Coordinates of N, CA and C in Angstrom, one line a residue:
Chain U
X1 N 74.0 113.9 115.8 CA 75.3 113.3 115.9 C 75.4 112.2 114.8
X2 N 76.7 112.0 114.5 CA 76.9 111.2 113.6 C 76.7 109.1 113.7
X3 N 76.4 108.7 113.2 CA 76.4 107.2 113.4 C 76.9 106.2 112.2
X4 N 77.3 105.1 112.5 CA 77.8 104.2 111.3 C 77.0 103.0 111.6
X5 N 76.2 102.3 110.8 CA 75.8 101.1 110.8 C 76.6 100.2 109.8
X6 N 76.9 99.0 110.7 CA 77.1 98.1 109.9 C 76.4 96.6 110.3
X7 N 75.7 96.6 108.9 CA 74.4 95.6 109.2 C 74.7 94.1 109.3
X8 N 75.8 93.4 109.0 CA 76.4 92.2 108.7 C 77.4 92.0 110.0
X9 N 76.8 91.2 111.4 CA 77.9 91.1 112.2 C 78.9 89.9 111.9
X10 N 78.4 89.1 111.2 CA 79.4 88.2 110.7 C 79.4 87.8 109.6
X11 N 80.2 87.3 108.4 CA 80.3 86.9 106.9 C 81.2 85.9 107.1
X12 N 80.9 85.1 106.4 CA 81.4 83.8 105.8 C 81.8 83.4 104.0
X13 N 83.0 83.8 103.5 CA 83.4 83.3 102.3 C 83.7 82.3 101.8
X14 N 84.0 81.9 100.4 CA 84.8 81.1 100.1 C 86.2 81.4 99.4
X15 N 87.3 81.0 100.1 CA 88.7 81.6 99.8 C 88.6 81.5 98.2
X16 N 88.4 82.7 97.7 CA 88.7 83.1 96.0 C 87.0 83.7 95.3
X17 N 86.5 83.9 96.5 CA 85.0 84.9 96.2 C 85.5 86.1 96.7
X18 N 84.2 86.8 95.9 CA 84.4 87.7 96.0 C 83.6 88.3 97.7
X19 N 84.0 90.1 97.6 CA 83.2 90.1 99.2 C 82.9 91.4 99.4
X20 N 81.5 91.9 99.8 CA 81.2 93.1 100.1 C 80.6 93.9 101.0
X21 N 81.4 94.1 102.4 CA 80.8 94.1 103.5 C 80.1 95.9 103.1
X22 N 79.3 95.8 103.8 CA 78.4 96.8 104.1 C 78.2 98.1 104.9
X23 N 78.3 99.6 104.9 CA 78.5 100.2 105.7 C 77.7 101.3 105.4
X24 N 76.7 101.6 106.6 CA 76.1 102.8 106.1 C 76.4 103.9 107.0
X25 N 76.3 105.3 106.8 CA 76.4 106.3 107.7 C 75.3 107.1 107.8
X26 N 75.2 107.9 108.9 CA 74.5 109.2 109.3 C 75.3 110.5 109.7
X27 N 74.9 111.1 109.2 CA 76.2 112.5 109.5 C 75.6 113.6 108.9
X28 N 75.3 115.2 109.0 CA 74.5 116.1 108.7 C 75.6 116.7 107.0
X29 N 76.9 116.5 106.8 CA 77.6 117.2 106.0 C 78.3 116.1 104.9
X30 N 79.5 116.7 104.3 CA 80.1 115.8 104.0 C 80.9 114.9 104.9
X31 N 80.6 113.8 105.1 CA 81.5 112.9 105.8 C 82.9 112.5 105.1
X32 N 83.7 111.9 106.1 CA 85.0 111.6 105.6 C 85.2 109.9 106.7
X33 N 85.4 109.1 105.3 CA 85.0 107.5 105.9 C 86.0 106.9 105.9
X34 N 86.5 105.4 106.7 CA 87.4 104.9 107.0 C 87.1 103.6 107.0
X35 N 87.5 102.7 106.4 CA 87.7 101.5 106.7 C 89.2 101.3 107.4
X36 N 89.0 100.5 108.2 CA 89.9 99.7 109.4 C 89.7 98.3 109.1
X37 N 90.7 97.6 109.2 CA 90.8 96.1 109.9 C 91.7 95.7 111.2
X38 N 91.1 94.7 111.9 CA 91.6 94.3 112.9 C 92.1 92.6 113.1
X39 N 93.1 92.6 113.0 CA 93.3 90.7 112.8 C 93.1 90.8 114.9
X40 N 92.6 89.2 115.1 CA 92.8 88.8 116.5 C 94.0 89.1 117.3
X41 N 93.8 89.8 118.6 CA 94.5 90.3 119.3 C 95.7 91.4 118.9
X42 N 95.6 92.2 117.6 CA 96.5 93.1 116.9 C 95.5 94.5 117.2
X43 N 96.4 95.3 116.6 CA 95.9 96.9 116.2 C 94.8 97.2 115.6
X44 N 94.8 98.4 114.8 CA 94.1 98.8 113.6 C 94.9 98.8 112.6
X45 N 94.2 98.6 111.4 CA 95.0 98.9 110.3 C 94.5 99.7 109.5
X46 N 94.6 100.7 109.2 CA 93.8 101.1 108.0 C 93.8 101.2 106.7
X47 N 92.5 100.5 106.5 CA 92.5 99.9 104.8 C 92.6 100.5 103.7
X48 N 91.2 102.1 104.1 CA 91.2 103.1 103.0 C 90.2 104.1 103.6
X49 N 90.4 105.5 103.0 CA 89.7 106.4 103.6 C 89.6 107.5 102.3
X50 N 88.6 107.8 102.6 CA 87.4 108.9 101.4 C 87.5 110.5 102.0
X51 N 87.9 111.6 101.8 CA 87.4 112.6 101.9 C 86.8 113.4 100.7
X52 N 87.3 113.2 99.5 CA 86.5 114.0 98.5 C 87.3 113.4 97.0
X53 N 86.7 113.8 96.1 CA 87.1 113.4 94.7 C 86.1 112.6 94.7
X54 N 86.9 111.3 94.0 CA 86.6 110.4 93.2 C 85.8 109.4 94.0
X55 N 84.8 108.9 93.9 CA 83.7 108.4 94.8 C 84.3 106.8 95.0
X56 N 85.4 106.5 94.1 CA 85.8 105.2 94.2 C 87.1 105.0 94.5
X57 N 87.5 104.3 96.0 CA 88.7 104.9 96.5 C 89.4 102.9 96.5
X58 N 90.8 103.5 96.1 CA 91.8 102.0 96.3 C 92.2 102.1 97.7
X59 N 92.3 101.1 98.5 CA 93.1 100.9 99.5 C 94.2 99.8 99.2
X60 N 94.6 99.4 100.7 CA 95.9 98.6 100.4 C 95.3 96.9 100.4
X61 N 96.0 95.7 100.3 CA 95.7 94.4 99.9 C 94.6 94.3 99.3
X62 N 94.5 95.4 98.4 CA 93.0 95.2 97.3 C 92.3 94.8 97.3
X63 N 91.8 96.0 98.7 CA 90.5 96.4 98.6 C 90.3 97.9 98.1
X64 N 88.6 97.8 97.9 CA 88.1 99.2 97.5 C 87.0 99.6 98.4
X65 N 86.6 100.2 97.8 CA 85.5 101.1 98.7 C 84.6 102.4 98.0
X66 N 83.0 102.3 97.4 CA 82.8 103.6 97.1 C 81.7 104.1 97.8
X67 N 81.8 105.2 97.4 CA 80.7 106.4 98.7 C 79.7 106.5 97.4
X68 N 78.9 106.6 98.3 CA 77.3 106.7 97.4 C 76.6 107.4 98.3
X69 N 76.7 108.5 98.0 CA 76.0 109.9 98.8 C 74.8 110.1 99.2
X70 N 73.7 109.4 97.5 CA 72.5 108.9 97.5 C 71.9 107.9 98.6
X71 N 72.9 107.0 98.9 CA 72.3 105.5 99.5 C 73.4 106.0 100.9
X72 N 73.9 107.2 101.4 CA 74.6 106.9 102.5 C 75.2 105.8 102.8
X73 N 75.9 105.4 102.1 CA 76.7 104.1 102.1 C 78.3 104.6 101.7
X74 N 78.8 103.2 102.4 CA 80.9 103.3 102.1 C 81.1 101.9 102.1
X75 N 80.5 101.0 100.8 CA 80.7 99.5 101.0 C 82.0 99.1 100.6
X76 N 82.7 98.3 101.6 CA 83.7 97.7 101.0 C 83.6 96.6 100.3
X77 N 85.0 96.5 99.4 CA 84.8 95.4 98.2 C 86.2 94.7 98.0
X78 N 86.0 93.6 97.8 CA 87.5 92.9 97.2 C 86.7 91.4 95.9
X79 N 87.7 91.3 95.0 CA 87.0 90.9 94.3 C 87.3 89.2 94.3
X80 N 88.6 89.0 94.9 CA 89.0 87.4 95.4 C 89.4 87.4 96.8
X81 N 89.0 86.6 97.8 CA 89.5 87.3 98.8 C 91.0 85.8 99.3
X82 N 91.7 86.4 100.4 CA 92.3 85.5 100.7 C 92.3 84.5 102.2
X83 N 92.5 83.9 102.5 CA 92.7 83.2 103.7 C 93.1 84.4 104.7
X84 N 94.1 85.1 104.7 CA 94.6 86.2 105.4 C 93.8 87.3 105.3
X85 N 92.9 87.3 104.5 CA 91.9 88.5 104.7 C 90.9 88.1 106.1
X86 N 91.2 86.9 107.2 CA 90.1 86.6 107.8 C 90.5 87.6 108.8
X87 N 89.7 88.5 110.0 CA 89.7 89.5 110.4 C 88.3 90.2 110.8
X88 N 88.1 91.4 111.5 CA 87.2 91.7 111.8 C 87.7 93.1 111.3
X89 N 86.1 93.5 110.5 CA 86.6 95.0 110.0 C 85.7 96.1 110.2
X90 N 86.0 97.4 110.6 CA 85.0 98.3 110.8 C 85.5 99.7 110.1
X91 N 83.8 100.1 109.9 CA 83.7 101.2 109.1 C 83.6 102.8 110.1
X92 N 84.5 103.5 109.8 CA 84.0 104.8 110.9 C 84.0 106.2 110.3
X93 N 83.5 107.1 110.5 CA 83.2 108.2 110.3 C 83.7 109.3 111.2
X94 N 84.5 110.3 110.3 CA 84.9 111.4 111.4 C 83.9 112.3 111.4
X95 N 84.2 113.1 112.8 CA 82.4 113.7 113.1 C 83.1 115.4 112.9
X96 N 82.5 115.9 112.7 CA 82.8 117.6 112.3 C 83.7 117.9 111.5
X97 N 83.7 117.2 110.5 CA 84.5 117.2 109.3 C 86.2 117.1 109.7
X98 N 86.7 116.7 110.9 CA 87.9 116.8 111.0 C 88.0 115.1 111.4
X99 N 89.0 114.8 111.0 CA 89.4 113.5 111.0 C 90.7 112.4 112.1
X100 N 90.4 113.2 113.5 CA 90.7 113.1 114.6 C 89.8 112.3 115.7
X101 N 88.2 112.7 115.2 CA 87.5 112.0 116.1 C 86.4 111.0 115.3
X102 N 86.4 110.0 115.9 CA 85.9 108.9 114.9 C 84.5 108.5 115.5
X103 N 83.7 108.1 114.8 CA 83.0 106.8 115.4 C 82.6 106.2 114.7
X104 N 82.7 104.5 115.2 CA 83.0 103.7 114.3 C 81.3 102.7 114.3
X105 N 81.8 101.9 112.9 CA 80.4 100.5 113.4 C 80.8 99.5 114.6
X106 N 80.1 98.8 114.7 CA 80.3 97.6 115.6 C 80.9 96.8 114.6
X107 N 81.2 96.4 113.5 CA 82.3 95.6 113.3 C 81.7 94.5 112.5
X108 N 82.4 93.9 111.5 CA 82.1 93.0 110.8 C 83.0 91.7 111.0
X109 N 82.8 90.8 111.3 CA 83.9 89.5 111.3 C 83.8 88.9 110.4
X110 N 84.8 88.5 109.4 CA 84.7 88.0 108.5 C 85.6 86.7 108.6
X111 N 84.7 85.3 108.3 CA 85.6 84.2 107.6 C 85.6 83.5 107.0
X112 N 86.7 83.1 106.7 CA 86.9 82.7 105.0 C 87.4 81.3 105.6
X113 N 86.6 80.3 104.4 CA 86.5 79.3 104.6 C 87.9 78.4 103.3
X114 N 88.1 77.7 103.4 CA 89.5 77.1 102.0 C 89.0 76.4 101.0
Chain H
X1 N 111.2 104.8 113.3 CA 110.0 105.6 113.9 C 109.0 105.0 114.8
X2 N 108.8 105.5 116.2 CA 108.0 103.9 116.5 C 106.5 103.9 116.3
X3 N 105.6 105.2 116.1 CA 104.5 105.9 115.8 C 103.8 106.2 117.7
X4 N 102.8 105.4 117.6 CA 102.0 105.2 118.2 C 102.4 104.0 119.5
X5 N 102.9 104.4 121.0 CA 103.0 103.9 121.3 C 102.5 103.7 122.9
X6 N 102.0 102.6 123.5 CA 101.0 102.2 124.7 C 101.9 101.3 125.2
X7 N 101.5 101.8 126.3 CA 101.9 100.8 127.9 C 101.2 100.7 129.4
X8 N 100.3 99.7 129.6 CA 101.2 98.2 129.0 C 100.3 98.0 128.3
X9 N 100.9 96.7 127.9 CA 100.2 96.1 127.0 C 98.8 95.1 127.8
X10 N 99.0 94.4 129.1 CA 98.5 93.9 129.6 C 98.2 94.2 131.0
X11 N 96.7 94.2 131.8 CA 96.9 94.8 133.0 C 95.7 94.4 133.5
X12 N 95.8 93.5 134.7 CA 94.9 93.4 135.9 C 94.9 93.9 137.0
X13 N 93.8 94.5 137.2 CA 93.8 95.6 138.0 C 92.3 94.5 139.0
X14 N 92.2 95.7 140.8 CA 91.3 94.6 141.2 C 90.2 95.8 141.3
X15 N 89.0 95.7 141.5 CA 88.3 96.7 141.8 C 89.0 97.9 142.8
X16 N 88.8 99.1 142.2 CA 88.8 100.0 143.3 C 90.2 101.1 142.9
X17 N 91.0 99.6 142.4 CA 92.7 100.2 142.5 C 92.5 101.3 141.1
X18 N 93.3 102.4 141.7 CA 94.1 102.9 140.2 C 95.0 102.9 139.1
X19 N 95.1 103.1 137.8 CA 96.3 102.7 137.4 C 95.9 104.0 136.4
X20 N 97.2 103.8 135.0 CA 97.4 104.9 134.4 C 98.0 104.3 133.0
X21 N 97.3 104.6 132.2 CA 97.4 103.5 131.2 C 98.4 104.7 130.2
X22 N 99.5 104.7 129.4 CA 100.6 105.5 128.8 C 100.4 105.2 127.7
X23 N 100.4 106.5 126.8 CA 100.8 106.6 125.3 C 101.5 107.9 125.2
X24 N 102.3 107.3 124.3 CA 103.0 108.4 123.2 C 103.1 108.1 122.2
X25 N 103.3 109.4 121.4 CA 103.9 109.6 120.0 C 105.0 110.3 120.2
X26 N 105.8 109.8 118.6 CA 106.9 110.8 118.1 C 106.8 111.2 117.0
X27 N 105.6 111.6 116.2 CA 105.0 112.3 115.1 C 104.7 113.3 115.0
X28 N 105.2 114.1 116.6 CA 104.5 115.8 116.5 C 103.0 116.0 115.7
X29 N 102.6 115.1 116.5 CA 100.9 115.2 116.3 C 100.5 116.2 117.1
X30 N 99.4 117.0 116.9 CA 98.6 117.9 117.9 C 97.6 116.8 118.0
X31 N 97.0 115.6 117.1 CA 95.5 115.6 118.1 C 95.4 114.2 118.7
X32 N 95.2 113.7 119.7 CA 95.6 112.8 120.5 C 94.3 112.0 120.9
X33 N 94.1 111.0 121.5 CA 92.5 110.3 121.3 C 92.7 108.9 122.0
X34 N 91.7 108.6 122.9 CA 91.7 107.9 123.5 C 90.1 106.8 123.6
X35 N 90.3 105.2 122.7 CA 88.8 105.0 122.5 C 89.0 103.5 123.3
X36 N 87.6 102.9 123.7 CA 87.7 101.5 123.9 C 87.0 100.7 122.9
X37 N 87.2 99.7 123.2 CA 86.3 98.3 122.4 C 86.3 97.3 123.1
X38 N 85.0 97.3 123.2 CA 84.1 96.4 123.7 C 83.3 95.1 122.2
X39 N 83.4 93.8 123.0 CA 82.4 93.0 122.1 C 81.3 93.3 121.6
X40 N 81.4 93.2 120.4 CA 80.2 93.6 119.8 C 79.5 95.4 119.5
X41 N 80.6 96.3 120.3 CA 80.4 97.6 120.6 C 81.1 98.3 119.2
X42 N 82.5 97.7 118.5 CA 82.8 98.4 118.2 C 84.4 99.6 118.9
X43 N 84.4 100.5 118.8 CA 85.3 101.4 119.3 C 84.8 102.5 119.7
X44 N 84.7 103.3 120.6 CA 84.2 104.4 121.3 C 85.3 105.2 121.7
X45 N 85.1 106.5 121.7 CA 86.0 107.6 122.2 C 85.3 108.0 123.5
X46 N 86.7 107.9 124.5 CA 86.3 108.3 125.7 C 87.0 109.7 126.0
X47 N 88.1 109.9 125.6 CA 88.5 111.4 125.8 C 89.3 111.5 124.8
X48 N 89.5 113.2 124.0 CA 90.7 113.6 122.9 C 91.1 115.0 123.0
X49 N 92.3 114.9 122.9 CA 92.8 116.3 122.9 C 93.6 116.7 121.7
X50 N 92.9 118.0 121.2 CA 93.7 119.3 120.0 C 95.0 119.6 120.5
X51 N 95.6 119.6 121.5 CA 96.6 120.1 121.9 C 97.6 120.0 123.1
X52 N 98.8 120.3 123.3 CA 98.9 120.8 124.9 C 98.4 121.5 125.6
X53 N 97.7 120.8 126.7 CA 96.6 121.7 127.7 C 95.3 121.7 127.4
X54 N 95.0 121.3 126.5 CA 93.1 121.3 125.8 C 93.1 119.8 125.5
X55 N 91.9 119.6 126.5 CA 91.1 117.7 126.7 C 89.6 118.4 126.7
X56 N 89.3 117.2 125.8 CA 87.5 117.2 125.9 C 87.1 115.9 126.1
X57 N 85.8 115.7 126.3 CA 85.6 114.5 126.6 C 84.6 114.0 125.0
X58 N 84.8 112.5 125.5 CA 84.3 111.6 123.9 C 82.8 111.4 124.3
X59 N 82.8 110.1 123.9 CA 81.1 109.7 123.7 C 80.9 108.9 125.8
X60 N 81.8 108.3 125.4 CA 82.1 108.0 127.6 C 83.1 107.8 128.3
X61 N 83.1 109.4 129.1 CA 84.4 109.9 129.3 C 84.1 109.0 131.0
X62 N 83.1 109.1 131.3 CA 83.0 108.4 132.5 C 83.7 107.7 133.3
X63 N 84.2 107.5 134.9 CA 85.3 106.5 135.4 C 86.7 107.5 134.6
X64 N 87.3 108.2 133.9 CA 88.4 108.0 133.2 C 88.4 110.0 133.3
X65 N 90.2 110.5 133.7 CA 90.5 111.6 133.2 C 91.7 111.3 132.8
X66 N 92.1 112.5 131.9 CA 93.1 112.8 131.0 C 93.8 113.9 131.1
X67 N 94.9 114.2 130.8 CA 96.1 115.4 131.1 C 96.5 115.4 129.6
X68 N 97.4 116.7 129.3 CA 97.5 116.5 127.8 C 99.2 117.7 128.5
X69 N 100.3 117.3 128.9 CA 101.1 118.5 129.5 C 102.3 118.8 128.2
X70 N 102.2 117.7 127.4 CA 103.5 117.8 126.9 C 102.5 117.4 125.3
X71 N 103.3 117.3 124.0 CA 102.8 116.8 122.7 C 102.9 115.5 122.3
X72 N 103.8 114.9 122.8 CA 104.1 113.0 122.9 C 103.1 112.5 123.9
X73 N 103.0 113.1 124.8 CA 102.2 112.2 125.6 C 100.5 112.3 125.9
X74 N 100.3 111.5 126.3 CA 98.4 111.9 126.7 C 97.9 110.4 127.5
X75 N 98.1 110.5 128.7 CA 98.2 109.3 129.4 C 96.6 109.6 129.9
X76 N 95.8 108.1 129.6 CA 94.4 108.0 130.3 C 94.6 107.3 131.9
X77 N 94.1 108.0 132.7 CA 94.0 107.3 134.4 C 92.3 107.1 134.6
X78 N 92.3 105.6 135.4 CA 91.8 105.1 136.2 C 91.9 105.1 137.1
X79 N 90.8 106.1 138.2 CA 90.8 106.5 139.1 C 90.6 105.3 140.4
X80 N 89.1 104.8 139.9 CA 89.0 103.7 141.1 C 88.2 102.7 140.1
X81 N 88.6 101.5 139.4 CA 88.7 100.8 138.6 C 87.4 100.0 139.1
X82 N 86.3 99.4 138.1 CA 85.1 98.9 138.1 C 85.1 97.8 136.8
X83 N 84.9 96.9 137.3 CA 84.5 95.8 136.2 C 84.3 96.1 135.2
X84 N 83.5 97.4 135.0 CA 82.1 97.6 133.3 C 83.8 98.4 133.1
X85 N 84.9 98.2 133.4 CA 86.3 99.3 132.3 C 86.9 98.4 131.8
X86 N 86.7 96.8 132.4 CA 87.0 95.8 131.4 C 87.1 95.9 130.3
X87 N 88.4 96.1 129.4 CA 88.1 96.8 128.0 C 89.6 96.4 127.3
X88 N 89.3 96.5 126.0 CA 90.1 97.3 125.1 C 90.5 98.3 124.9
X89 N 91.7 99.1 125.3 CA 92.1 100.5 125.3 C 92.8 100.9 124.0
X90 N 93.0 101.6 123.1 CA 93.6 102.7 121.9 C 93.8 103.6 122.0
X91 N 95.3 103.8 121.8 CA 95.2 105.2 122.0 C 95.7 105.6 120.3
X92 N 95.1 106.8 119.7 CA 95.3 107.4 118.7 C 95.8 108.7 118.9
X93 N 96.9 109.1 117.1 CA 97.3 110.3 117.1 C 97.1 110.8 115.5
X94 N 96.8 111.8 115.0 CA 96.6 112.4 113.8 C 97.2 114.0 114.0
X95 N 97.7 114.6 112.7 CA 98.0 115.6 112.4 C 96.8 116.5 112.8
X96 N 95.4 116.0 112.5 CA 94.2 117.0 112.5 C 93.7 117.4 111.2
X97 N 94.9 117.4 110.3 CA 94.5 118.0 109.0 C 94.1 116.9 107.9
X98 N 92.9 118.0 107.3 CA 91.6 116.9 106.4 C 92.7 115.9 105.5
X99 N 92.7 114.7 105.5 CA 92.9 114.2 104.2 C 94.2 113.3 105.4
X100 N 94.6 113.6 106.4 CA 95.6 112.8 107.1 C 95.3 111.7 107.8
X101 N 96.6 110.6 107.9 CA 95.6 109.2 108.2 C 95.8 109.5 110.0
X102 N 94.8 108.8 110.8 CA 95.2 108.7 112.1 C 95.1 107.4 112.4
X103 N 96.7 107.8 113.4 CA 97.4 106.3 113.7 C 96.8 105.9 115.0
X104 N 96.9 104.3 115.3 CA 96.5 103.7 116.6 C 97.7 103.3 116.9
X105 N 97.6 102.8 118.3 CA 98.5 102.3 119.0 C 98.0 100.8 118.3
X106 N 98.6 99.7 119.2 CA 98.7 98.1 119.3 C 97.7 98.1 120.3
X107 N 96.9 99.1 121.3 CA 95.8 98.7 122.2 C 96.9 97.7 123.7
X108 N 95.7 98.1 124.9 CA 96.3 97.6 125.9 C 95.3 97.0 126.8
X109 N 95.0 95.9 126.9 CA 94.2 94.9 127.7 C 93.8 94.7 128.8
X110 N 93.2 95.5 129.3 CA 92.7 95.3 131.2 C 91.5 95.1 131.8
X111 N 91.9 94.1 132.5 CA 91.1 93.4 133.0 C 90.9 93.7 134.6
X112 N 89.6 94.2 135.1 CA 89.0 94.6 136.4 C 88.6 93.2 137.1
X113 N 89.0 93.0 138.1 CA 88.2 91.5 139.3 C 87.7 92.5 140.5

């Protein structure tokens, strides 16, 4: 069965560093990965998602994200972050290559300090 | 378009009682999905369905069934409601096809005494 670790249950920035939460997977094939964010008491949102190509994927409010096949990893990256980046974000993995069923990490909380 | 949509949004429930927690789409989605979040857990899939009439169960389908009768809807029920369903509910919907994003609902809040 498939699994996502993410090793960092909470991060702490400085508004205008940079930031690179952590995500590793387990999955027998090619995986297909997702980063989500969650602001306090809201939805999902989703940030950016990998199925094949280019190992280094843009999402939206600039972030990125690259797969490294070698290291089972999908770290996310932003290179200034902002106040409104504060949130809790999780990395998830669809299981049998179809991208309906997920499972996700426990979640990274991230805050940014002024 | 309103995508992904749950009701209610908020819900106390006491031990024992049942309720029936509602989603729809209007995206002519076939695959439909139903997860919780728990502190520190993350998100878990408790039941998802490919279609009208085809439900499988997730990672903890337990306490919880699902009906799939129509393509908008896919309503999860709480049979006889237990503290440990104290949760975060999501309901999601996707096309199914590789490379398509799947949408969540806004999540719906219930609380067991």
């Amino acid at each position: 069965a498939q699994s996502v670790t993410q090793p960092d249950i909470h991060i702490t920035v400085s508004e205008g560093a940079s930031l690179e939460l952590r995500c590793n997977y387990s999955y027998g094939a090619t995986p297909y990965l997702f980063w989500y964010v969650q602001s306090p008491g809201q939805g999902l949102q989703l940030l950016l998602k990998y199925f094949s190509g280019d190992t280094l994927v843009q999402g939206i409010k600039g972030f990125e994200a690259e797969f490294k096949r070698s290291q089972s990893s999908f770290n996310l990256r932003k290179p200034s972050v902002h106040w409104s980046d504060a949130a809790e974000y999780f990395c998830a993995v669809a299981a049998g290559g179809s991208n309906y069923k997920l499972t996700f990490g426990k979640g990274t909380l991230l805050t940014v300090n002024p | 378009n309103a995508g992904v949509t749950q009701t209610p949004k908020f819900q106390v429930l006491k031990t024992g009682q049942s309720m029936t927690l509602q989603c729809a789409q209007d995206m002519n989605h076939e695959y439909m999905s139903w997860y919780r979040q728990d502190p520190g857990m993350g998100l878990r899939l408790i039941h998802y369905s490919v279609g009208a009439g085809i439900t499988d169960q997730g990672e903890v389908p337990n306490g919880y069934n699902v009906s799939r009768s129509t393509t908008e809807d896919f309503p999860l029920r709480l049979l006889s409601a237990a503290p440990s369903q104290t949760s975060v509910y999501f309901c999601a919907s996707s096309t199914g096809l590789t490379g398509n994003t799947i949408y969540f609902g806004e999540g719906s809040w219930l609380t067991v005494v």
